[in-house]
Short mmCIF file of C-alpha atoms in Angstrom, two decimals:
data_model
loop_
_atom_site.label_atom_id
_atom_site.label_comp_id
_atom_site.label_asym_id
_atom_site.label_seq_id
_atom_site.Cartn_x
_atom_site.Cartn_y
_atom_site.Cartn_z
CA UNK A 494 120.75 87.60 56.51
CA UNK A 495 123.88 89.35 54.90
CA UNK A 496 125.83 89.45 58.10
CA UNK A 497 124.96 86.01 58.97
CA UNK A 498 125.84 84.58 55.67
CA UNK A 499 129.68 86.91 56.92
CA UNK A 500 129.50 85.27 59.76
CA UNK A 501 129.16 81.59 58.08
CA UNK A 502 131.32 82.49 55.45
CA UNK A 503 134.22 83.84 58.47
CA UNK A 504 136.50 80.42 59.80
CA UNK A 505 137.50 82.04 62.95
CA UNK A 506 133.52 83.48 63.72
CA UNK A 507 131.85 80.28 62.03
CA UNK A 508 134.25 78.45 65.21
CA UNK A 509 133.17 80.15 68.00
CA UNK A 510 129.97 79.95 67.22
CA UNK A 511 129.79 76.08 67.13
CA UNK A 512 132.44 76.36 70.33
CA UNK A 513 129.81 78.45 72.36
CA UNK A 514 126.83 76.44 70.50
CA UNK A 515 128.56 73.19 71.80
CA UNK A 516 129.23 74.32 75.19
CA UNK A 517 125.62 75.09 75.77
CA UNK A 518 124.60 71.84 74.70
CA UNK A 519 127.62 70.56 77.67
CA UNK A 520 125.53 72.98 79.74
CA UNK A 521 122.12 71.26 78.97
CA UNK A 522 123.16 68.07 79.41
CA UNK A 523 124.38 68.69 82.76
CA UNK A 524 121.25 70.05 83.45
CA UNK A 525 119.54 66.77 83.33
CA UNK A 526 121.71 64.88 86.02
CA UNK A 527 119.25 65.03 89.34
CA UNK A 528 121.61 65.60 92.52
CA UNK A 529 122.68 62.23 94.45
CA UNK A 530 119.77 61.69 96.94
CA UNK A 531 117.08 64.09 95.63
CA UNK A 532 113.19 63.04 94.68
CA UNK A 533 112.65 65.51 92.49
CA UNK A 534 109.46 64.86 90.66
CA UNK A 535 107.19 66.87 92.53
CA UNK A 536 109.49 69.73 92.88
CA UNK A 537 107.77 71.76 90.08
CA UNK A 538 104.79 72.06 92.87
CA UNK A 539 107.22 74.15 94.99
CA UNK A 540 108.25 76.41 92.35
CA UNK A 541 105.26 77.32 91.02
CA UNK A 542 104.03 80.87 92.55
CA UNK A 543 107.08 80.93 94.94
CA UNK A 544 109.01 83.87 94.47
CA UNK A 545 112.34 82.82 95.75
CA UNK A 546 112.45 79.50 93.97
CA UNK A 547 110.89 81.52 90.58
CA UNK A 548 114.07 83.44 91.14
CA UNK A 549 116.70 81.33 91.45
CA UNK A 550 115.15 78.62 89.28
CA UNK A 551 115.84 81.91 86.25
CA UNK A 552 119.16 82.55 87.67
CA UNK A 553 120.49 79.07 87.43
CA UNK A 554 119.33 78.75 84.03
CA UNK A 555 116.51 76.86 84.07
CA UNK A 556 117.76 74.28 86.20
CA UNK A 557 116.25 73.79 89.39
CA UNK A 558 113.08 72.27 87.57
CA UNK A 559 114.59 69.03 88.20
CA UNK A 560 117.38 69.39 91.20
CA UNK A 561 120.01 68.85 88.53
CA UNK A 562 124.03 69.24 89.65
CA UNK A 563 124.20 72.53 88.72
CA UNK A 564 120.39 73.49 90.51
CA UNK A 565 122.04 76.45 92.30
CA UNK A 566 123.31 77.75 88.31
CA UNK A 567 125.46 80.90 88.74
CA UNK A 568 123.82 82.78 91.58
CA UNK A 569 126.63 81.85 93.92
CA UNK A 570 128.74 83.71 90.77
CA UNK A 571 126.82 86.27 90.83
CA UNK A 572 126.66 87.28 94.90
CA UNK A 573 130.25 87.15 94.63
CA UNK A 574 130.56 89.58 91.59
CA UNK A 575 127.80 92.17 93.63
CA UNK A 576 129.73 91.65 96.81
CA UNK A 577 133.20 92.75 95.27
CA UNK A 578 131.57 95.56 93.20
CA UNK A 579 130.46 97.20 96.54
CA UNK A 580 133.00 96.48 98.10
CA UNK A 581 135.13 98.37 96.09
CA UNK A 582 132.82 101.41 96.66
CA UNK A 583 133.80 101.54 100.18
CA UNK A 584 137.60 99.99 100.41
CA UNK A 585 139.70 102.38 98.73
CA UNK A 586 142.54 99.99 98.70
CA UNK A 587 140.13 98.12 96.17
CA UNK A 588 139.04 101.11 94.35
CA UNK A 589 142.12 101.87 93.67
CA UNK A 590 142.85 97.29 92.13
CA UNK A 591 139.65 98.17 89.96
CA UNK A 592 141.76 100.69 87.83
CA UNK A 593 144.53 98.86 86.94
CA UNK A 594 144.22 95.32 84.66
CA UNK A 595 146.82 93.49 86.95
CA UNK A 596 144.35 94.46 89.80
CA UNK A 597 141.14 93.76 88.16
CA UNK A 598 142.51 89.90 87.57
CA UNK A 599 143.62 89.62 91.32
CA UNK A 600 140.07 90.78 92.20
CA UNK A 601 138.42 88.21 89.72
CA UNK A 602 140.11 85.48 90.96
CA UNK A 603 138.97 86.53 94.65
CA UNK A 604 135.30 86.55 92.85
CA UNK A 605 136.03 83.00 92.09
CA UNK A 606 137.29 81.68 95.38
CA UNK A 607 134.37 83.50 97.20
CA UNK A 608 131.80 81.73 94.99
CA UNK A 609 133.22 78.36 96.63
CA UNK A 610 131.80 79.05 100.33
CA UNK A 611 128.90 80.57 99.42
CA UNK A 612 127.73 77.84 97.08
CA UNK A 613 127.87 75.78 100.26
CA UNK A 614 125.91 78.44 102.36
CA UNK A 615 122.97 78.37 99.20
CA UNK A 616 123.21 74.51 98.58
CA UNK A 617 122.70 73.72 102.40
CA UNK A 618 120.12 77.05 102.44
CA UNK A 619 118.33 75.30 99.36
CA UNK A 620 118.11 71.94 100.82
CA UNK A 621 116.98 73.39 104.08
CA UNK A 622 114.40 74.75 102.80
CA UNK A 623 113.07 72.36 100.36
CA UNK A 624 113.38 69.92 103.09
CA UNK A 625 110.77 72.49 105.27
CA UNK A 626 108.55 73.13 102.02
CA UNK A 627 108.40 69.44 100.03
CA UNK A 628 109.67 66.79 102.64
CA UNK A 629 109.46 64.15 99.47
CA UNK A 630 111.90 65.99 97.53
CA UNK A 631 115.02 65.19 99.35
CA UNK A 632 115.56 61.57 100.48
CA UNK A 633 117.08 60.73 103.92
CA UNK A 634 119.99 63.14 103.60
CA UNK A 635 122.27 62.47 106.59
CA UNK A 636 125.87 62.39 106.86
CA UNK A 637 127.95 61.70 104.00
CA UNK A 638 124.67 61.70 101.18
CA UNK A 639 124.31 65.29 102.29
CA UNK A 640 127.76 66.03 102.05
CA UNK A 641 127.83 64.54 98.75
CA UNK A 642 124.82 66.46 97.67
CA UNK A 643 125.98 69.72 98.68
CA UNK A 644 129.77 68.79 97.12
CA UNK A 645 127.71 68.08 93.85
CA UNK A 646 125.93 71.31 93.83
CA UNK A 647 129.10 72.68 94.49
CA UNK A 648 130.98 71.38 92.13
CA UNK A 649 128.00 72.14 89.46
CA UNK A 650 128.00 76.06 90.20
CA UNK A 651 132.37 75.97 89.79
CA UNK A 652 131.76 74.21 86.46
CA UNK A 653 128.68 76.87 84.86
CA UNK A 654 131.43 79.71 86.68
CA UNK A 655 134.59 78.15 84.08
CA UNK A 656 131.99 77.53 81.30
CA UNK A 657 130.81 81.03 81.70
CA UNK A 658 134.44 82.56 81.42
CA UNK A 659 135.24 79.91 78.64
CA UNK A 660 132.59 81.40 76.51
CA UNK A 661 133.09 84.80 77.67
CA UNK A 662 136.32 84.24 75.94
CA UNK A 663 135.40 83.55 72.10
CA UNK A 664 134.16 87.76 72.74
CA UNK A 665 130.47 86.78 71.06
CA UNK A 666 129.15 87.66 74.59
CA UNK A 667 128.55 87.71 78.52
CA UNK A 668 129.39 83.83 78.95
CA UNK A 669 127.26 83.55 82.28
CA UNK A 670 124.47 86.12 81.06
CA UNK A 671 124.72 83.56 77.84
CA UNK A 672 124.34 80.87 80.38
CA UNK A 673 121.21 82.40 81.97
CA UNK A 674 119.56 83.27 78.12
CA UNK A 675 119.89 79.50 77.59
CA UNK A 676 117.84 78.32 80.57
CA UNK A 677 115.00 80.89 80.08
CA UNK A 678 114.74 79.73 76.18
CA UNK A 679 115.18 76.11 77.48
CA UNK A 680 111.89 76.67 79.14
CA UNK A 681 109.64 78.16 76.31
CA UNK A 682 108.63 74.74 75.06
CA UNK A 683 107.63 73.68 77.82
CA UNK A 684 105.32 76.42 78.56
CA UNK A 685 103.86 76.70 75.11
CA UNK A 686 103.56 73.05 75.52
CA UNK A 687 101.64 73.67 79.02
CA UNK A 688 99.62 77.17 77.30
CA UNK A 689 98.46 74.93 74.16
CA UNK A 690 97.41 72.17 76.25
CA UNK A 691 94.53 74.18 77.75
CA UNK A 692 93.73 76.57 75.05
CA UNK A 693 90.22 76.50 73.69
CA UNK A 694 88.12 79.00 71.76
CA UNK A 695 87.11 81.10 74.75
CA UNK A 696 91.14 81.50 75.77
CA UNK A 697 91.83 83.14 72.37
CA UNK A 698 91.42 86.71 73.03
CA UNK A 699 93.15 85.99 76.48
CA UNK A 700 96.40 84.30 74.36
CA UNK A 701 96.13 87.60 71.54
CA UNK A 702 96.00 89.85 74.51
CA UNK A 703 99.28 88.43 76.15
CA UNK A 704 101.26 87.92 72.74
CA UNK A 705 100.50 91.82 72.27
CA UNK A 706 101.84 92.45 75.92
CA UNK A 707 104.93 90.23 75.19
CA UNK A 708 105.75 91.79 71.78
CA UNK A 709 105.28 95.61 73.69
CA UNK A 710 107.34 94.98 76.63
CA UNK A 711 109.77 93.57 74.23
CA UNK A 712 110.11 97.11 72.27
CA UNK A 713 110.10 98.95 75.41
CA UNK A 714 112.76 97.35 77.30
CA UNK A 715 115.24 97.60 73.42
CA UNK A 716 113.94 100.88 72.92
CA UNK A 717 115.12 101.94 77.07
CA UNK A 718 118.33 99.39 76.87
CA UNK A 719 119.50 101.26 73.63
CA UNK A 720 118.53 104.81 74.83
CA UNK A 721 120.63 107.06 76.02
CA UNK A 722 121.75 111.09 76.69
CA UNK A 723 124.28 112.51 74.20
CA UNK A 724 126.59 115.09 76.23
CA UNK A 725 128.45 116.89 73.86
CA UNK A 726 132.46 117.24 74.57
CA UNK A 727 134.34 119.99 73.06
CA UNK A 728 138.45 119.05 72.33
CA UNK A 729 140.70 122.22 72.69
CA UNK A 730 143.09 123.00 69.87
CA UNK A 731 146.22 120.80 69.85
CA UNK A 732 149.41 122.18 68.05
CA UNK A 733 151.29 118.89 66.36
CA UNK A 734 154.83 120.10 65.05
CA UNK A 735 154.02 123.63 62.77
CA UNK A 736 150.46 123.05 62.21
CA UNK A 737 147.44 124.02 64.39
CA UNK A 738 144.78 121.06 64.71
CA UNK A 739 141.38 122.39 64.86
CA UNK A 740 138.78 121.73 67.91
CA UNK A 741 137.53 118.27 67.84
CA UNK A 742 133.76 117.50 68.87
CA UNK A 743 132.69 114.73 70.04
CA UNK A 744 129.72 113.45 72.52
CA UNK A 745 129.96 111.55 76.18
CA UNK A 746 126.63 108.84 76.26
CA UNK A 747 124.94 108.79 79.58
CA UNK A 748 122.64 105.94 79.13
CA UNK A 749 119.11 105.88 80.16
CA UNK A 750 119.55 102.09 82.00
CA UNK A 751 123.04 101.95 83.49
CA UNK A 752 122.38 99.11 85.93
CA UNK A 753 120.33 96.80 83.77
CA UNK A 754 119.31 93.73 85.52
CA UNK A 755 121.08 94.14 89.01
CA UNK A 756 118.64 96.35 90.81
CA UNK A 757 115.75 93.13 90.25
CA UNK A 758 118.42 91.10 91.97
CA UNK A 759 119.05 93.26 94.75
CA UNK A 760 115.12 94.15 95.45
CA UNK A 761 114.16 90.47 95.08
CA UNK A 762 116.89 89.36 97.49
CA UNK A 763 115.98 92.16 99.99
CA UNK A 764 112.34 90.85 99.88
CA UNK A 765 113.61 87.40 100.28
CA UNK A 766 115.32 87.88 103.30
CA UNK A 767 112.37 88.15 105.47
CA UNK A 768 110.86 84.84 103.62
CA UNK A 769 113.42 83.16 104.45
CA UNK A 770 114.25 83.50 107.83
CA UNK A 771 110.58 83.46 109.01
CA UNK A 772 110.25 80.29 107.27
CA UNK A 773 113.39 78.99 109.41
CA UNK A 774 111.55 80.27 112.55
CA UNK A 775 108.59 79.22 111.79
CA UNK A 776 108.28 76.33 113.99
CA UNK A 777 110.50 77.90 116.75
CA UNK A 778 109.78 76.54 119.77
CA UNK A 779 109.65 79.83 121.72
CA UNK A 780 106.23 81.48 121.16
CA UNK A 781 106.94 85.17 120.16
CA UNK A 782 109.27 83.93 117.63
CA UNK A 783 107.03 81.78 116.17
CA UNK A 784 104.31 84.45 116.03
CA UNK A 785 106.11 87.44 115.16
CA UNK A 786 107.46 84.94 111.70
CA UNK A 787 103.92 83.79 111.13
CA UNK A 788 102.98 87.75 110.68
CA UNK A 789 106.09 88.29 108.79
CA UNK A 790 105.54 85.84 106.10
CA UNK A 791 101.69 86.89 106.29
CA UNK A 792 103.13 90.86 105.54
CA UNK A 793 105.42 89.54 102.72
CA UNK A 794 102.83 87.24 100.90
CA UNK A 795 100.59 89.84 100.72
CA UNK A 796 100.46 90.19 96.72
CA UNK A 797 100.09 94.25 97.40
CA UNK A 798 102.19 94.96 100.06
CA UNK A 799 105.27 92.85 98.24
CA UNK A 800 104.51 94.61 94.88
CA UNK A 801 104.58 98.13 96.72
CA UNK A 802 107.97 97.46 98.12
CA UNK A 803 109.22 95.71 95.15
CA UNK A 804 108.58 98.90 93.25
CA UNK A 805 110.29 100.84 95.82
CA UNK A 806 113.34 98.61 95.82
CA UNK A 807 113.71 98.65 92.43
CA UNK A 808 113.88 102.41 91.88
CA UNK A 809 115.82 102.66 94.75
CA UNK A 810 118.60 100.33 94.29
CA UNK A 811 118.71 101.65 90.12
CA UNK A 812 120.03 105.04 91.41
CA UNK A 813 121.92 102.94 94.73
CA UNK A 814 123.67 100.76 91.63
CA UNK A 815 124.60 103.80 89.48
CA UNK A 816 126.39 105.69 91.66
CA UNK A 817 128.44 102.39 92.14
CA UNK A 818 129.24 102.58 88.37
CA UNK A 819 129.42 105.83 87.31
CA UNK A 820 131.16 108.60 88.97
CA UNK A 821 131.26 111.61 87.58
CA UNK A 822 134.18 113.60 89.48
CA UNK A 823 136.13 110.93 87.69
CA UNK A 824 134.69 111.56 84.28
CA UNK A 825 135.40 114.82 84.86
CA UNK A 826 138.83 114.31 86.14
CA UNK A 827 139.21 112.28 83.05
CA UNK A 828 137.91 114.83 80.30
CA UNK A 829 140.40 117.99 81.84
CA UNK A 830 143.40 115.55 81.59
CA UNK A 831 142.62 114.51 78.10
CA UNK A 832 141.91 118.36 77.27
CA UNK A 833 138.09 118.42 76.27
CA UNK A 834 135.36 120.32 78.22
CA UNK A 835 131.34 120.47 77.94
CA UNK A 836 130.50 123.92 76.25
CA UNK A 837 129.22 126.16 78.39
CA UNK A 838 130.56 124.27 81.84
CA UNK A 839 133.85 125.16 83.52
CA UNK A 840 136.27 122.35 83.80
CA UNK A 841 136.23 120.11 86.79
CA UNK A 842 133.91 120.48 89.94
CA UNK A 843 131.37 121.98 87.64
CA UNK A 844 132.11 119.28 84.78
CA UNK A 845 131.32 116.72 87.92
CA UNK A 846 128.09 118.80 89.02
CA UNK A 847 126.51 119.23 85.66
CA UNK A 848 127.00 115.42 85.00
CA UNK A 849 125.70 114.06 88.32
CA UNK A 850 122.43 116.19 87.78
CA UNK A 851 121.90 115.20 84.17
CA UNK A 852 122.41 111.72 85.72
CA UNK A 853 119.51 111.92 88.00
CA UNK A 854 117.56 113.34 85.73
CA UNK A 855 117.85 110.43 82.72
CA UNK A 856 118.00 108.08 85.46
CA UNK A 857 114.68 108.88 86.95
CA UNK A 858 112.97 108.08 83.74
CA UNK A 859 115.53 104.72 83.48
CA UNK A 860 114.17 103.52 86.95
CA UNK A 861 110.91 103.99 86.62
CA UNK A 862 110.61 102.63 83.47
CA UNK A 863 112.93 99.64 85.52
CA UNK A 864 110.32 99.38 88.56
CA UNK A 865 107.15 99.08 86.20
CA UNK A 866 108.90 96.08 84.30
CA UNK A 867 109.06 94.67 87.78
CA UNK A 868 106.21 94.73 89.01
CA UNK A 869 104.42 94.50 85.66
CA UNK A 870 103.62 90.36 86.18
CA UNK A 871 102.50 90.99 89.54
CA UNK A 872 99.69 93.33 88.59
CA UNK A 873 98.70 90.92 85.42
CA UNK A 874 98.93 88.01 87.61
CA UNK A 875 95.86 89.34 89.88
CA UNK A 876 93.87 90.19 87.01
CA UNK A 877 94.36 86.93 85.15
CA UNK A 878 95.27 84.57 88.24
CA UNK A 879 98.63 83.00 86.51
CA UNK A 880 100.91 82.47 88.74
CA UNK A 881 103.52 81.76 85.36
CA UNK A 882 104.19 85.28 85.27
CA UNK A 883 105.85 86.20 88.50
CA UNK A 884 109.39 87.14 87.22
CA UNK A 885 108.47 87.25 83.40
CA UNK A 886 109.36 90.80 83.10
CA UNK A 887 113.10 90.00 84.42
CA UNK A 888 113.15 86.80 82.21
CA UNK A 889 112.20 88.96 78.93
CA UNK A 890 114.85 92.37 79.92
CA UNK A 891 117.84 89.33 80.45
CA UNK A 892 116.59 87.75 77.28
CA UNK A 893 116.51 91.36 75.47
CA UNK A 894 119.65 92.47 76.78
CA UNK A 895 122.01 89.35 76.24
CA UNK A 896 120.75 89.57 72.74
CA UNK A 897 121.60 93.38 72.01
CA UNK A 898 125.07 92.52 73.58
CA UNK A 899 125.72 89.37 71.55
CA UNK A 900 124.53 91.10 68.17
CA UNK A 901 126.99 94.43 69.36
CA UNK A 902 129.84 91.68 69.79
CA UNK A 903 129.17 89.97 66.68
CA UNK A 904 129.18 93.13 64.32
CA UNK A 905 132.35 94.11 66.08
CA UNK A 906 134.06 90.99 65.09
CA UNK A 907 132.66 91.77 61.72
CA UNK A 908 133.85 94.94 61.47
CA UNK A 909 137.33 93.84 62.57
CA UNK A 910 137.59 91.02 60.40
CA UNK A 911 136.82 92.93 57.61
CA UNK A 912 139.73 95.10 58.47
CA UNK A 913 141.93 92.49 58.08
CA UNK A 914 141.00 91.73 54.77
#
């Protein structure tokens, strides 16, 4: 309550948090205008229990509940942020735009004008689809009402990508993982709305039972997103004019969760693939095709087969991701330039040896811990039969970590302002 009352009592904090407050409420509202040609009052039949549109209905915010403009959210945003990271793993002309600012911006804005075509590749994808799924939901789309559909959606995922860097911009916070926090809170009225509706005396112990699970995977994923290794650094003795500084100490964190959210994304979109394209072939003509999509989609649906490969993916793609992000010959390279050492660890390859197996180590534990929250709603949604649950554990880690960020960004501001004075 005392740093909120600083924050109130702050002009320039007390502004961007209406700013941010009032773009949300921009991003809402938005959310409510249905697509030109679109029936979309039965669409909440289609999302329900489908993975893909579970998925991409939390990744747009919340808004694909009611085929709003903006239905496809920032997931077009976010492919082209993934593609760019990677691609600067394996394009050393990139690596080497990812050190410098100047190069960083050119990059972003290539982000920005790759999110453009593949919005149209989802949007037509989406419709597609739905189209295969719900015939009802989209309404004689031919000619130019599909190509105004698809320009809206479109247009909707440029607008979320500027209101995400707008906000990003006040420095309270991730503007598009703000973006995201805001759809999945947008929803929890509704589905205490839909949980109260049915409750009665013998659904008590079921509703204590899943409050406890909620509040515990809560403190697990803060307790993992905050944890982290401590590596202490050593600083040699510097000599400044006639006097002899002492050895500094100091301590590099290796934390325990290093990729956060993105290996869900990648697993999910890996087991999505298949989905997708059998449902396209689906009603091939040509007979082999047609069967060997009808088994594929029979493999995949399988509740045990997808949550044993989900699993896999997970912990797979947390140590694939890492790597991307973290590499330690540089850290290395970067602590003999700046004259500090580990104790006990010669200086350079070894630096870069001991720190990629400490790595592996803390980052077994991260995606485990990772894969589990993953698969977590699966396994309670064959004991209990809810079909609600399907990507709550990636709803409640976004939810945990946007708020751990915007608190950190918050209490930096503080701690600046109060410099000032």
């Amino acid at each position: 309550m005392s740093k909120l009352t600083q924050v109130i009592r702050i002009p320039a904090l007390r502004r961007s948090l209406l700013a941010v407050g009032g773009m949300l409420v921009l991003f809402r509202f938005v959310a409510h205008v249905p697509v030109p040609g679109m029936n979309a009052s039965d669409i909440s039949q289609v999302l329900e229990g489908n993975q893909f549109f579970g998925l991409l209905n939390i990744f747009s915010g919340g808004t694909l509940d009611n085929f709003s403009l903006v239905a496809l959210g920032v997931a077009p945003y976010i492919t082209s942020s993934i593609i760019f990271q990677l691609l600067g793993m394996v394009v050393p002309s990139l690596e080497e735009m990812q050190k410098e600012e100047r190069g960083r911006q050119r990059i972003m804005q290539w982000t920005r004008l790759a999110t453009v075509p593949l919005a149209f590749i989802q949007a037509y994808g989406l419709t597609a689809l739905l189209s295969q799924q719900a015939p009802a939901l989209v309404a004689s789309l031919s000619g130019w009402t599909m190509a105004l559909a698809l320009l809206s959606m479109v247009a909707g995922t440029v607008f979320l990508m500027w209101l995400g860097e707008l906000i990003s911009e006040y420095r309270i916070g991730n503007g598009t993982s703000i973006i995201i926090f805001a759809g999945i809170i947008a929803g929890l009225p509704s589905f205490l709305q839909q949980t109260f509706s049915v409750y009665t005396k013998d659904s008590l112990i079921t509703l204590i039972l899943f409050v406890l699970m909620v509040l515990v995977t809560i403190y697990a994923v803060v307790v993992m997103q905050e944890a982290q290794r401590n590596i202490p650094i050593q600083h040699a003795r510097q000599i400044r004019g006639s006097r002899l500084l002492g050895a500094a100490t100091s301590h590099l964190p290796l934390r325990l969760n290093m990729a956060g959210v993105i290996p869900i994304i990648f697993a999910i979109s890996i087991l999505l693939l298949p989905t997708t394209v059998g449902q396209f072939l689906v009603n091939a003509r040509t007979e082999w095709v047609k069967d060997t999509a009808t088994w594929l989609l029979q493999v995949v649906n399988n509740q045990t087969v997808y949550g044993a490969l989900y699993f896999v993916l997970v912990f797979a793609f947390t140590y694939f991701y890492t790597s991307v992000i973290f590499h330690p010959d540089r850290v290395a390279e970067n602590l003999q330039k700046s004259g500090a050492f580990i104790p006990g660890i010669r200086p350079g390859q070894s630096t870069a040896m001991y720190l990629g197996w400490v790595v592996n180590r803390v980052l077994f534990a991260g995606a485990l811990f990772l894969a589990l929250l993953a698969v977590l709603p699966l396994i309670i949604q064959q004991f209990t039969g809810s079909a609600n649950l399907v990507i709550g554990g990636t709803s409640i880690l976004i939810v945990v970590a946007v708020v751990i960020d915007v608190i950190k960004q918050v209490d930096s501001q503080l701690t600046l302002h109060a410099y000032d004075v």
